[in-house]
PDB file of C-alpha atoms and ligand atoms in Angstrom:
ATOM      1  CA  UNK A   1     -20.744  22.529   4.969  1.00 68.00           C
ATOM      2  CA  UNK A   2     -22.289  21.765   8.359  1.00 76.00           C
ATOM      3  CA  UNK A   3     -19.850  22.689  11.195  1.00 74.00           C
ATOM      4  CA  UNK A   4     -20.255  19.186  12.641  1.00 83.00           C
ATOM      5  CA  UNK A   5     -19.060  17.577   9.396  1.00 92.00           C
ATOM      6  CA  UNK A   6     -15.874  15.585   9.958  1.00 96.00           C
ATOM      7  CA  UNK A   7     -13.331  16.059   7.196  1.00 98.00           C
ATOM      8  CA  UNK A   8     -10.147  14.282   6.165  1.00 98.00           C
ATOM      9  CA  UNK A   9      -7.861  14.857   3.214  1.00 98.00           C
ATOM     10  CA  UNK A  10      -5.005  13.439   1.203  1.00 98.00           C
ATOM     11  CA  UNK A  11      -1.885  15.595   1.314  1.00 98.00           C
ATOM     12  CA  UNK A  12       0.588  15.170  -1.511  1.00 97.00           C
ATOM     13  CA  UNK A  13       2.590  17.015  -4.123  1.00 97.00           C
ATOM     14  CA  UNK A  14       1.350  16.447  -6.732  1.00 95.00           C
ATOM     15  CA  UNK A  15      -2.024  15.229  -5.474  1.00 95.00           C
ATOM     16  CA  UNK A  16      -4.586  16.421  -8.011  1.00 94.00           C
ATOM     17  CA  UNK A  17      -5.044  13.010  -9.561  1.00 92.00           C
ATOM     18  CA  UNK A  18      -5.539  11.112  -6.306  1.00 94.00           C
ATOM     19  CA  UNK A  19      -8.240   8.471  -6.458  1.00 95.00           C
ATOM     20  CA  UNK A  20      -8.804   8.590  -2.692  1.00 97.00           C
ATOM     21  CA  UNK A  21     -11.664  11.170  -2.717  1.00 97.00           C
ATOM     22  CA  UNK A  22     -13.690   8.889  -4.986  1.00 97.00           C
ATOM     23  CA  UNK A  23     -12.993   5.913  -2.753  1.00 98.00           C
ATOM     24  CA  UNK A  24     -13.769   7.604   0.573  1.00 98.00           C
ATOM     25  CA  UNK A  25     -16.677   9.476  -1.023  1.00 98.00           C
ATOM     26  CA  UNK A  26     -18.270   6.132  -1.890  1.00 98.00           C
ATOM     27  CA  UNK A  27     -18.022   4.926   1.702  1.00 98.00           C
ATOM     28  CA  UNK A  28     -19.242   8.242   3.178  1.00 98.00           C
ATOM     29  CA  UNK A  29     -22.358   7.929   1.051  1.00 98.00           C
ATOM     30  CA  UNK A  30     -22.846   4.225   1.630  1.00 98.00           C
ATOM     31  CA  UNK A  31     -22.627   4.526   5.428  1.00 98.00           C
ATOM     32  CA  UNK A  32     -24.516   7.839   5.587  1.00 98.00           C
ATOM     33  CA  UNK A  33     -21.611   9.554   7.348  1.00 97.00           C
ATOM     34  CA  UNK A  34     -21.677  13.346   7.671  1.00 97.00           C
ATOM     35  CA  UNK A  35     -18.116  13.640   6.388  1.00 97.00           C
ATOM     36  CA  UNK A  36     -15.932  14.966   3.623  1.00 98.00           C
ATOM     37  CA  UNK A  37     -12.636  13.877   2.057  1.00 98.00           C
ATOM     38  CA  UNK A  38     -10.637  16.404   0.034  1.00 98.00           C
ATOM     39  CA  UNK A  39      -7.342  16.810  -1.812  1.00 98.00           C
ATOM     40  CA  UNK A  40      -4.691  19.145  -0.405  1.00 98.00           C
ATOM     41  CA  UNK A  41      -1.800  19.722  -2.764  1.00 97.00           C
ATOM     42  CA  UNK A  42       0.917  21.051  -0.474  1.00 98.00           C
ATOM     43  CA  UNK A  43       4.503  21.831  -1.468  1.00 97.00           C
ATOM     44  CA  UNK A  44       7.219  20.224   0.686  1.00 97.00           C
ATOM     45  CA  UNK A  45       8.260  23.567   2.235  1.00 97.00           C
ATOM     46  CA  UNK A  46       4.707  24.157   3.484  1.00 98.00           C
ATOM     47  CA  UNK A  47       3.983  20.610   4.620  1.00 98.00           C
ATOM     48  CA  UNK A  48       5.131  20.935   8.225  1.00 97.00           C
ATOM     49  CA  UNK A  49       3.052  24.067   8.895  1.00 98.00           C
ATOM     50  CA  UNK A  50       0.015  22.495   7.237  1.00 98.00           C
ATOM     51  CA  UNK A  51       0.257  19.221   9.127  1.00 97.00           C
ATOM     52  CA  UNK A  52       0.863  20.813  12.501  1.00 95.00           C
ATOM     53  CA  UNK A  53      -2.245  22.952  11.981  1.00 96.00           C
ATOM     54  CA  UNK A  54      -4.448  20.174  10.643  1.00 97.00           C
ATOM     55  CA  UNK A  55      -7.405  20.931  12.899  1.00 96.00           C
ATOM     56  CA  UNK A  56      -7.266  24.666  12.098  1.00 96.00           C
ATOM     57  CA  UNK A  57      -7.543  23.626   8.455  1.00 96.00           C
ATOM     58  CA  UNK A  58     -10.723  21.789   9.388  1.00 95.00           C
ATOM     59  CA  UNK A  59      -9.456  18.218   9.438  1.00 98.00           C
ATOM     60  CA  UNK A  60      -9.659  15.336  11.913  1.00 98.00           C
ATOM     61  CA  UNK A  61      -7.013  13.407  10.004  1.00 98.00           C
ATOM     62  CA  UNK A  62      -5.262  12.826   6.707  1.00 98.00           C
ATOM     63  CA  UNK A  63      -3.627  10.490   4.299  1.00 98.00           C
ATOM     64  CA  UNK A  64      -0.142  11.481   3.324  1.00 97.00           C
ATOM     65  CA  UNK A  65       1.424  10.489   0.067  1.00 94.00           C
ATOM     66  CA  UNK A  66       4.557  11.303  -1.971  1.00 92.00           C
ATOM     67  CA  UNK A  67       6.756  13.078  -1.104  1.00 94.00           C
ATOM     68  CA  UNK A  68       5.613  13.600   2.491  1.00 94.00           C
ATOM     69  CA  UNK A  69       5.565  10.099   4.039  1.00 90.00           C
ATOM     70  CA  UNK A  70       8.942  10.391   5.791  1.00 91.00           C
ATOM     71  CA  UNK A  71       8.256  13.904   7.084  1.00 95.00           C
ATOM     72  CA  UNK A  72       4.826  12.788   8.345  1.00 95.00           C
ATOM     73  CA  UNK A  73       6.509  10.142  10.476  1.00 96.00           C
ATOM     74  CA  UNK A  74       8.837  12.685  12.093  1.00 97.00           C
ATOM     75  CA  UNK A  75       6.078  15.215  12.761  1.00 98.00           C
ATOM     76  CA  UNK A  76       3.674  12.777  14.446  1.00 98.00           C
ATOM     77  CA  UNK A  77       3.508  10.084  17.112  1.00 98.00           C
ATOM     78  CA  UNK A  78       3.930   6.938  15.025  1.00 97.00           C
ATOM     79  CA  UNK A  79       2.652   3.493  16.006  1.00 97.00           C
ATOM     80  CA  UNK A  80       4.833   0.389  15.805  1.00 96.00           C
ATOM     81  CA  UNK A  81       4.046  -0.245  12.140  1.00 96.00           C
ATOM     82  CA  UNK A  82       4.824   3.264  10.939  1.00 96.00           C
ATOM     83  CA  UNK A  83       8.054   3.191  12.931  1.00 96.00           C
ATOM     84  CA  UNK A  84       8.995  -0.245  11.616  1.00 95.00           C
ATOM     85  CA  UNK A  85       8.359   0.758   8.012  1.00 94.00           C
ATOM     86  CA  UNK A  86       9.915   4.192   8.464  1.00 93.00           C
ATOM     87  CA  UNK A  87       6.997   6.012   6.857  1.00 93.00           C
ATOM     88  CA  UNK A  88       3.490   7.125   7.833  1.00 95.00           C
ATOM     89  CA  UNK A  89       0.587   7.330   5.387  1.00 96.00           C
ATOM     90  CA  UNK A  90      -2.407   7.755   7.722  1.00 98.00           C
ATOM     91  CA  UNK A  91      -2.690  10.375  10.466  1.00 98.00           C
ATOM     92  CA  UNK A  92      -5.367  11.297  12.952  1.00 98.00           C
ATOM     93  CA  UNK A  93      -5.891  13.682  15.816  1.00 98.00           C
ATOM     94  CA  UNK A  94      -6.339  11.903  19.115  1.00 96.00           C
ATOM     95  CA  UNK A  95      -7.215  14.287  21.950  1.00 94.00           C
ATOM     96  CA  UNK A  96      -5.094  16.955  20.298  1.00 92.00           C
ATOM     97  CA  UNK A  97      -2.155  14.622  19.606  1.00 97.00           C
ATOM     98  CA  UNK A  98      -1.231  13.916  15.994  1.00 98.00           C
ATOM     99  CA  UNK A  99      -0.798  10.167  15.698  1.00 98.00           C
ATOM    100  CA  UNK A 100       0.177   8.106  12.676  1.00 98.00           C
ATOM    101  CA  UNK A 101       0.254   4.607  11.275  1.00 97.00           C
ATOM    102  CA  UNK A 102       1.103   2.914   8.000  1.00 97.00           C
ATOM    103  CA  UNK A 103      -1.854   1.156   6.386  1.00 97.00           C
ATOM    104  CA  UNK A 104       0.093  -0.086   3.351  1.00 97.00           C
ATOM    105  CA  UNK A 105       0.572  -3.296   5.336  1.00 97.00           C
ATOM    106  CA  UNK A 106      -3.208  -3.701   5.637  1.00 97.00           C
ATOM    107  CA  UNK A 107      -3.464  -3.043   1.913  1.00 98.00           C
ATOM    108  CA  UNK A 108      -1.076  -5.841   1.026  1.00 98.00           C
ATOM    109  CA  UNK A 109      -2.230  -8.477   3.515  1.00 98.00           C
ATOM    110  CA  UNK A 110      -5.893  -7.488   3.172  1.00 98.00           C
ATOM    111  CA  UNK A 111      -5.787  -8.127  -0.566  1.00 98.00           C
ATOM    112  CA  UNK A 112      -4.135 -11.511   0.054  1.00 98.00           C
ATOM    113  CA  UNK A 113      -6.653 -12.442   2.774  1.00 98.00           C
ATOM    114  CA  UNK A 114      -9.479 -11.690   0.426  1.00 97.00           C
ATOM    115  CA  UNK A 115      -8.041 -13.565  -2.600  1.00 97.00           C
ATOM    116  CA  UNK A 116      -6.534 -16.505  -0.716  1.00 98.00           C
ATOM    117  CA  UNK A 117      -8.004 -16.836   2.795  1.00 98.00           C
ATOM    118  CA  UNK A 118      -5.653 -18.647   5.178  1.00 97.00           C
ATOM    119  CA  UNK A 119      -2.662 -18.141   2.851  1.00 98.00           C
ATOM    120  CA  UNK A 120      -0.278 -17.604   5.778  1.00 97.00           C
ATOM    121  CA  UNK A 121      -1.181 -20.975   7.285  1.00 97.00           C
ATOM    122  CA  UNK A 122       0.268 -22.827   4.310  1.00 97.00           C
ATOM    123  CA  UNK A 123       3.022 -20.467   3.159  1.00 98.00           C
ATOM    124  CA  UNK A 124       6.285 -20.098   5.054  1.00 97.00           C
ATOM    125  CA  UNK A 125       8.431 -18.246   2.539  1.00 98.00           C
ATOM    126  CA  UNK A 126       7.996 -15.620  -0.160  1.00 98.00           C
ATOM    127  CA  UNK A 127       9.883 -13.770  -2.861  1.00 98.00           C
ATOM    128  CA  UNK A 128       9.521  -9.991  -2.867  1.00 98.00           C
ATOM    129  CA  UNK A 129      10.732  -7.810  -5.725  1.00 98.00           C
ATOM    130  CA  UNK A 130      11.648  -4.312  -4.551  1.00 98.00           C
ATOM    131  CA  UNK A 131      13.002  -2.735  -1.386  1.00 97.00           C
ATOM    132  CA  UNK A 132      11.631   0.814  -1.589  1.00 94.00           C
ATOM    133  CA  UNK A 133       8.807   2.165   0.570  1.00 93.00           C
ATOM    134  CA  UNK A 134       6.277  -0.306  -0.809  1.00 95.00           C
ATOM    135  CA  UNK A 135       8.745  -3.192  -0.497  1.00 96.00           C
ATOM    136  CA  UNK A 136       9.302  -2.406   3.166  1.00 97.00           C
ATOM    137  CA  UNK A 137       5.562  -2.498   3.853  1.00 97.00           C
ATOM    138  CA  UNK A 138       5.166  -5.792   1.964  1.00 98.00           C
ATOM    139  CA  UNK A 139       8.056  -7.444   3.822  1.00 98.00           C
ATOM    140  CA  UNK A 140       6.771  -6.096   7.147  1.00 98.00           C
ATOM    141  CA  UNK A 141       3.334  -7.586   6.478  1.00 98.00           C
ATOM    142  CA  UNK A 142       4.743 -10.977   5.547  1.00 98.00           C
ATOM    143  CA  UNK A 143       6.867 -11.146   8.701  1.00 98.00           C
ATOM    144  CA  UNK A 144       3.936  -9.970  10.827  1.00 96.00           C
ATOM    145  CA  UNK A 145       1.967 -12.942   9.462  1.00 98.00           C
ATOM    146  CA  UNK A 146       4.689 -15.313  10.555  1.00 98.00           C
ATOM    147  CA  UNK A 147       6.564 -16.177   7.353  1.00 98.00           C
ATOM    148  CA  UNK A 148       9.993 -17.472   8.243  1.00 98.00           C
ATOM    149  CA  UNK A 149      11.880 -16.532   5.062  1.00 98.00           C
ATOM    150  CA  UNK A 150      11.356 -13.544   2.818  1.00 98.00           C
ATOM    151  CA  UNK A 151      13.728 -13.280  -0.125  1.00 98.00           C
ATOM    152  CA  UNK A 152      14.088  -9.645  -1.138  1.00 98.00           C
ATOM    153  CA  UNK A 153      15.358  -9.079  -4.656  1.00 98.00           C
ATOM    154  CA  UNK A 154      16.295  -5.525  -5.523  1.00 97.00           C
ATOM    155  CA  UNK A 155      18.233  -3.762  -8.258  1.00 96.00           C
ATOM    156  CA  UNK A 156      20.126  -1.821  -5.577  1.00 97.00           C
ATOM    157  CA  UNK A 157      21.342  -4.663  -3.394  1.00 97.00           C
ATOM    158  CA  UNK A 158      22.237  -2.469  -0.405  1.00 97.00           C
ATOM    159  CA  UNK A 159      18.557  -1.551  -0.007  1.00 97.00           C
ATOM    160  CA  UNK A 160      17.720  -5.253   0.313  1.00 98.00           C
ATOM    161  CA  UNK A 161      20.449  -5.735   2.923  1.00 98.00           C
ATOM    162  CA  UNK A 162      19.114  -2.700   4.808  1.00 97.00           C
ATOM    163  CA  UNK A 163      15.820  -4.596   5.169  1.00 97.00           C
ATOM    164  CA  UNK A 164      17.641  -7.493   6.778  1.00 98.00           C
ATOM    165  CA  UNK A 165      19.317  -5.080   9.170  1.00 97.00           C
ATOM    166  CA  UNK A 166      15.932  -3.555   9.997  1.00 96.00           C
ATOM    167  CA  UNK A 167      13.828  -6.731  10.245  1.00 97.00           C
ATOM    168  CA  UNK A 168      16.286  -9.508  11.049  1.00 98.00           C
ATOM    169  CA  UNK A 169      17.548 -12.737   9.594  1.00 98.00           C
ATOM    170  CA  UNK A 170      14.197 -13.882   8.152  1.00 98.00           C
ATOM    171  CA  UNK A 171      14.949 -11.425   5.358  1.00 98.00           C
ATOM    172  CA  UNK A 172      17.270 -12.886   2.734  1.00 98.00           C
ATOM    173  CA  UNK A 173      18.635 -10.186   0.404  1.00 98.00           C
ATOM    174  CA  UNK A 174      19.215 -11.332  -3.160  1.00 98.00           C
ATOM    175  CA  UNK A 175      20.438 -10.082  -6.515  1.00 97.00           C
ATOM    176  CA  UNK A 176      18.262  -9.962  -9.598  1.00 96.00           C
ATOM    177  CA  UNK A 177      20.372 -12.797 -11.124  1.00 96.00           C
ATOM    178  CA  UNK A 178      19.312 -15.055  -8.223  1.00 96.00           C
ATOM    179  CA  UNK A 179      15.644 -14.781  -9.157  1.00 97.00           C
ATOM    180  CA  UNK A 180      15.237 -17.881 -11.394  1.00 97.00           C
ATOM    181  CA  UNK A 181      16.571 -20.088  -8.585  1.00 98.00           C
ATOM    182  CA  UNK A 182      14.394 -18.388  -5.936  1.00 98.00           C
ATOM    183  CA  UNK A 183      11.243 -18.821  -8.006  1.00 98.00           C
ATOM    184  CA  UNK A 184      11.629 -22.613  -8.195  1.00 98.00           C
ATOM    185  CA  UNK A 185       8.785 -23.980  -6.103  1.00 98.00           C
ATOM    186  CA  UNK A 186       7.959 -20.549  -4.628  1.00 98.00           C
ATOM    187  CA  UNK A 187       4.421 -20.193  -3.228  1.00 98.00           C
ATOM    188  CA  UNK A 188       4.200 -16.422  -3.043  1.00 98.00           C
ATOM    189  CA  UNK A 189       5.685 -13.817  -5.354  1.00 98.00           C
ATOM    190  CA  UNK A 190       5.042 -10.124  -4.713  1.00 98.00           C
ATOM    191  CA  UNK A 191       6.098  -7.297  -6.997  1.00 98.00           C
ATOM    192  CA  UNK A 192       6.757  -4.115  -5.028  1.00 98.00           C
ATOM    193  CA  UNK A 193       8.695  -2.344  -7.787  1.00 97.00           C
ATOM    194  CA  UNK A 194       7.274   0.065 -10.326  1.00 96.00           C
ATOM    195  CA  UNK A 195       8.104  -2.345 -13.161  1.00 96.00           C
ATOM    196  CA  UNK A 196       5.014  -3.222 -15.185  1.00 95.00           C
ATOM    197  CA  UNK A 197       3.404   0.138 -14.543  1.00 95.00           C
ATOM    198  CA  UNK A 198       2.271   2.004 -17.683  1.00 94.00           C
ATOM    199  CA  UNK A 199       5.291   3.820 -19.090  1.00 94.00           C
ATOM    200  CA  UNK A 200       7.807   1.599 -17.238  1.00 95.00           C
ATOM    201  CA  UNK A 201       9.665  -1.483 -18.467  1.00 94.00           C
ATOM    202  CA  UNK A 202       7.868  -4.766 -17.779  1.00 94.00           C
ATOM    203  CA  UNK A 203       9.093  -7.568 -15.541  1.00 94.00           C
ATOM    204  CA  UNK A 204      10.250 -10.310 -17.862  1.00 89.00           C
ATOM    205  CA  UNK A 205       9.933 -13.187 -15.419  1.00 94.00           C
ATOM    206  CA  UNK A 206       9.403 -16.850 -16.170  1.00 96.00           C
ATOM    207  CA  UNK A 207       6.714 -18.118 -13.796  1.00 98.00           C
ATOM    208  CA  UNK A 208       6.805 -21.719 -15.011  1.00 98.00           C
ATOM    209  CA  UNK A 209       8.684 -23.033 -11.975  1.00 98.00           C
ATOM    210  CA  UNK A 210       6.426 -21.566  -9.249  1.00 98.00           C
ATOM    211  CA  UNK A 211       4.488 -23.978  -7.017  1.00 98.00           C
ATOM    212  CA  UNK A 212       1.236 -25.146  -8.609  1.00 97.00           C
ATOM    213  CA  UNK A 213      -0.867 -23.293  -6.026  1.00 97.00           C
ATOM    214  CA  UNK A 214       1.227 -20.108  -6.011  1.00 98.00           C
ATOM    215  CA  UNK A 215      -0.077 -16.613  -5.358  1.00 98.00           C
ATOM    216  CA  UNK A 216       1.231 -13.698  -7.395  1.00 98.00           C
ATOM    217  CA  UNK A 217       0.697 -10.196  -6.088  1.00 98.00           C
ATOM    218  CA  UNK A 218       1.461  -6.878  -7.768  1.00 98.00           C
ATOM    219  CA  UNK A 219       1.359  -3.406  -6.169  1.00 97.00           C
ATOM    220  CA  UNK A 220       0.977  -1.760  -9.568  1.00 96.00           C
ATOM    221  CA  UNK A 221      -2.595  -0.752 -10.440  1.00 94.00           C
ATOM    222  CA  UNK A 222      -2.180   1.103 -13.714  1.00 95.00           C
ATOM    223  CA  UNK A 223      -2.841  -1.101 -15.604  1.00 96.00           C
ATOM    224  CA  UNK A 224      -5.020  -3.305 -13.422  1.00 97.00           C
ATOM    225  CA  UNK A 225      -3.677  -6.441 -15.026  1.00 97.00           C
ATOM    226  CA  UNK A 226       0.072  -6.003 -15.421  1.00 97.00           C
ATOM    227  CA  UNK A 227       1.973  -8.331 -17.753  1.00 97.00           C
ATOM    228  CA  UNK A 228       3.121 -10.176 -14.587  1.00 98.00           C
ATOM    229  CA  UNK A 229      -0.463 -10.753 -13.440  1.00 98.00           C
ATOM    230  CA  UNK A 230      -1.565 -11.704 -16.955  1.00 97.00           C
ATOM    231  CA  UNK A 231       1.177 -14.350 -17.093  1.00 97.00           C
ATOM    232  CA  UNK A 232       0.202 -15.571 -13.601  1.00 98.00           C
ATOM    233  CA  UNK A 233      -3.482 -15.842 -14.520  1.00 98.00           C
ATOM    234  CA  UNK A 234      -2.603 -17.746 -17.658  1.00 97.00           C
ATOM    235  CA  UNK A 235      -0.919 -20.345 -15.476  1.00 97.00           C
ATOM    236  CA  UNK A 236      -3.890 -20.507 -13.142  1.00 98.00           C
ATOM    237  CA  UNK A 237      -2.241 -18.868 -10.122  1.00 98.00           C
ATOM    238  CA  UNK A 238      -4.222 -16.803  -7.621  1.00 98.00           C
ATOM    239  CA  UNK A 239      -3.500 -13.098  -8.108  1.00 98.00           C
ATOM    240  CA  UNK A 240      -4.000  -9.794  -6.297  1.00 98.00           C
ATOM    241  CA  UNK A 241      -3.514  -6.390  -7.885  1.00 98.00           C
ATOM    242  CA  UNK A 242      -2.617  -2.896  -6.731  1.00 97.00           C
ATOM    243  CA  UNK A 243      -6.190  -1.614  -6.786  1.00 98.00           C
ATOM    244  CA  UNK A 244      -7.239  -4.282  -4.278  1.00 98.00           C
ATOM    245  CA  UNK A 245      -4.368  -3.116  -2.074  1.00 98.00           C
ATOM    246  CA  UNK A 246      -5.347   0.544  -2.461  1.00 97.00           C
ATOM    247  CA  UNK A 247      -8.877  -0.272  -1.299  1.00 98.00           C
ATOM    248  CA  UNK A 248      -7.766  -2.357   1.686  1.00 98.00           C
ATOM    249  CA  UNK A 249      -5.185   0.247   2.778  1.00 98.00           C
ATOM    250  CA  UNK A 250      -7.958   2.863   2.916  1.00 98.00           C
ATOM    251  CA  UNK A 251     -10.118   0.953   5.436  1.00 98.00           C
ATOM    252  CA  UNK A 252      -8.058   1.895   8.511  1.00 98.00           C
ATOM    253  CA  UNK A 253      -8.089   5.635   7.848  1.00 98.00           C
ATOM    254  CA  UNK A 254     -11.835   5.722   7.247  1.00 98.00           C
ATOM    255  CA  UNK A 255     -12.425   3.902  10.527  1.00 98.00           C
ATOM    256  CA  UNK A 256     -10.134   6.271  12.458  1.00 98.00           C
ATOM    257  CA  UNK A 257     -11.663   9.457  11.041  1.00 98.00           C
ATOM    258  CA  UNK A 258     -15.313   8.545  10.642  1.00 98.00           C
ATOM    259  CA  UNK A 259     -15.845   5.745  13.184  1.00 97.00           C
ATOM    260  CA  UNK A 260     -17.109   3.057  10.811  1.00 98.00           C
ATOM    261  CA  UNK A 261     -15.067   0.119   9.521  1.00 98.00           C
ATOM    262  CA  UNK A 262     -15.979   0.120   5.811  1.00 98.00           C
ATOM    263  CA  UNK A 263     -16.201  -2.957   3.646  1.00 98.00           C
ATOM    264  CA  UNK A 264     -14.216  -3.513   0.460  1.00 98.00           C
ATOM    265  CA  UNK A 265     -16.904  -4.735  -1.933  1.00 98.00           C
ATOM    266  CA  UNK A 266     -17.010  -5.841  -5.542  1.00 97.00           C
ATOM    267  CA  UNK A 267     -19.164  -2.787  -6.264  1.00 97.00           C
ATOM    268  CA  UNK A 268     -16.432  -0.459  -4.942  1.00 98.00           C
ATOM    269  CA  UNK A 269     -13.776  -2.318  -6.897  1.00 98.00           C
ATOM    270  CA  UNK A 270     -15.769  -1.947 -10.132  1.00 97.00           C
ATOM    271  CA  UNK A 271     -16.413   1.744  -9.452  1.00 98.00           C
ATOM    272  CA  UNK A 272     -12.718   2.438  -8.958  1.00 98.00           C
ATOM    273  CA  UNK A 273     -11.607   0.172 -11.815  1.00 97.00           C
ATOM    274  CA  UNK A 274     -13.878   1.983 -14.290  1.00 96.00           C
ATOM    275  CA  UNK A 275     -11.335   4.716 -15.078  1.00 93.00           C
ATOM    276  CA  UNK A 276      -8.148   2.613 -14.907  1.00 93.00           C
ATOM    277  CA  UNK A 277      -6.875   0.828 -18.033  1.00 91.00           C
ATOM    278  CA  UNK A 278      -7.424  -2.926 -17.708  1.00 93.00           C
ATOM    279  CA  UNK A 279      -4.250  -3.908 -19.544  1.00 89.00           C
ATOM    280  CA  UNK A 280      -1.239  -2.060 -20.961  1.00 83.00           C
TER     281      UNK A 280
HETATM  282  P1  ATR B 301       7.909   2.943  -3.606  1.00 52.39           P
HETATM  283  O1  ATR B 301       7.743   3.832  -2.425  1.00 52.39           O
HETATM  284  O2  ATR B 301       6.715   2.866  -4.500  1.00 52.39           O
HETATM  285  O3  ATR B 301       8.422   1.586  -3.239  1.00 52.39           O
HETATM  286  P2  ATR B 301      10.578   3.641  -4.395  1.00 52.39           P
HETATM  287  O4  ATR B 301      10.974   3.760  -2.969  1.00 52.39           O
HETATM  288  O5  ATR B 301      11.084   4.658  -5.386  1.00 52.39           O
HETATM  289  O6  ATR B 301       9.012   3.669  -4.529  1.00 52.39           O
HETATM  290  O7  ATR B 301      10.965   2.166  -4.891  1.00 52.39           O
HETATM  291  C1  ATR B 301      10.790   1.739  -6.211  1.00 52.39           C
HETATM  292  C2  ATR B 301      11.254   0.279  -6.309  1.00 52.39           C
HETATM  293  O8  ATR B 301      11.211  -0.117  -7.695  1.00 52.39           O
HETATM  294  C3  ATR B 301      12.686   0.058  -5.853  1.00 52.39           C
HETATM  295  O9  ATR B 301      12.801  -1.244  -5.335  1.00 52.39           O
HETATM  296  C4  ATR B 301      13.455   0.214  -7.174  1.00 52.39           C
HETATM  297  O10 ATR B 301      14.712  -0.392  -7.175  1.00 52.39           O
HETATM  298  P3  ATR B 301      16.000   0.437  -6.625  1.00 52.39           P
HETATM  299  O11 ATR B 301      15.923   0.372  -5.142  1.00 52.39           O
HETATM  300  O12 ATR B 301      17.155  -0.274  -7.185  1.00 52.39           O
HETATM  301  O13 ATR B 301      15.837   1.837  -7.157  1.00 52.39           O
HETATM  302  C5  ATR B 301      12.525  -0.509  -8.110  1.00 52.39           C
HETATM  303  N1  ATR B 301      12.731  -0.121  -9.509  1.00 52.39           N
HETATM  304  C6  ATR B 301      12.303   1.018 -10.121  1.00 52.39           C
HETATM  305  N2  ATR B 301      12.667   1.038 -11.419  1.00 52.39           N
HETATM  306  C7  ATR B 301      13.364  -0.121 -11.636  1.00 52.39           C
HETATM  307  C8  ATR B 301      14.003  -0.692 -12.784  1.00 52.39           C
HETATM  308  N3  ATR B 301      14.009  -0.092 -13.969  1.00 52.39           N
HETATM  309  N4  ATR B 301      14.593  -1.910 -12.618  1.00 52.39           N
HETATM  310  C9  ATR B 301      14.601  -2.551 -11.427  1.00 52.39           C
HETATM  311  N5  ATR B 301      14.012  -2.046 -10.313  1.00 52.39           N
HETATM  312  C10 ATR B 301      13.396  -0.862 -10.412  1.00 52.39           C
END
C-alpha cells in the first residue's frame, strides 16, 4: 500500500461479517480515492489501547460498532449528537485529537428524506418502537427535525421514560398495550427494535388505522423487507428499510476520512442488497 493512502476501519467484536468494507470500497473506487477501509476485530479489553493508538495502526478514523459504542464516546471528544445519543459510531483524527459523532441519525433521517422529501414539513408526531441505542438515535433525529411529539413504545418502560428525561417533554413514553391507540391516524411509524429481524419474533401490528399517507420505517435490514414493511407496502404506505439507513449513515464517515461527500445511489443499494435475503 502506498504510504500516502488514507485508511479507515470498522472496529467491532465480532466484526468479520461487517458490510461496511464493501460499501466504502464501492465509494473509494467510484470517486478514485487513494484510500482503504478494513475490518478490525478487537476484543473489549484491547479496545482502549487500539483506539488511542489509531494513527499508529495506520488509520485516519474509524467506525465503531457493538460492543464498543459507549467506550468510544468516553475515549474521544464527542460532538453534540454523540453526546445526546450517548454513543459514538464514527471517529476521526483532527490535528491529533480523536473526535467522534453519531451518524445513525443521518442514517434514519437520510433514508426518510430520500423516500419522502419534505416529510418533516407535514408531520408533527411519530410513533417509535424501541428505546435502545437505535431508538435513541431515531428519537433524536425526529426531535432535531422539529417534531413536537414522539411516542416511544418499549417493552422495558423505564428505558422509554429515560428518553423523556434525556430529551424532554416532547417524548411520550408508552407501554406496548397503548400501541393500537397510538397508531390511530399516525403519520410516521418507526421500528427501532430487533423484532422482524431473521431469527427474531415478528412485530404483529395492525397498520389499518394509520393515516392514509403514512410512512413506515424499519431499522432491520435482514431481511430487506420485514413483515412490517411488507404489510406497509401492501397498504400503499411509503417505506424505508434498514439498508437505506446503513448507506446514509456511512456518508458522514467517508466525507470525514476521505474528503468527498459520497452519494447514495440505486446502484450502491442494489450492490449491497445482492447478498441480503429480500424477505424472511
Ligand atoms: P440497539 O442498539 O440495536 O437498539 P438494544 O439497545 O439491545 O439494541 O435495543 C434493542 C431494542 O429492541 C430494545 O428496545 C428492546 O426492548 P427492551 O429495551 O425492552 O430490551 C427491543 N426488543 C428486543 N427484543 C424484543 C422483544 N422480544 N420484544 C420487544 N422488544 C424487544
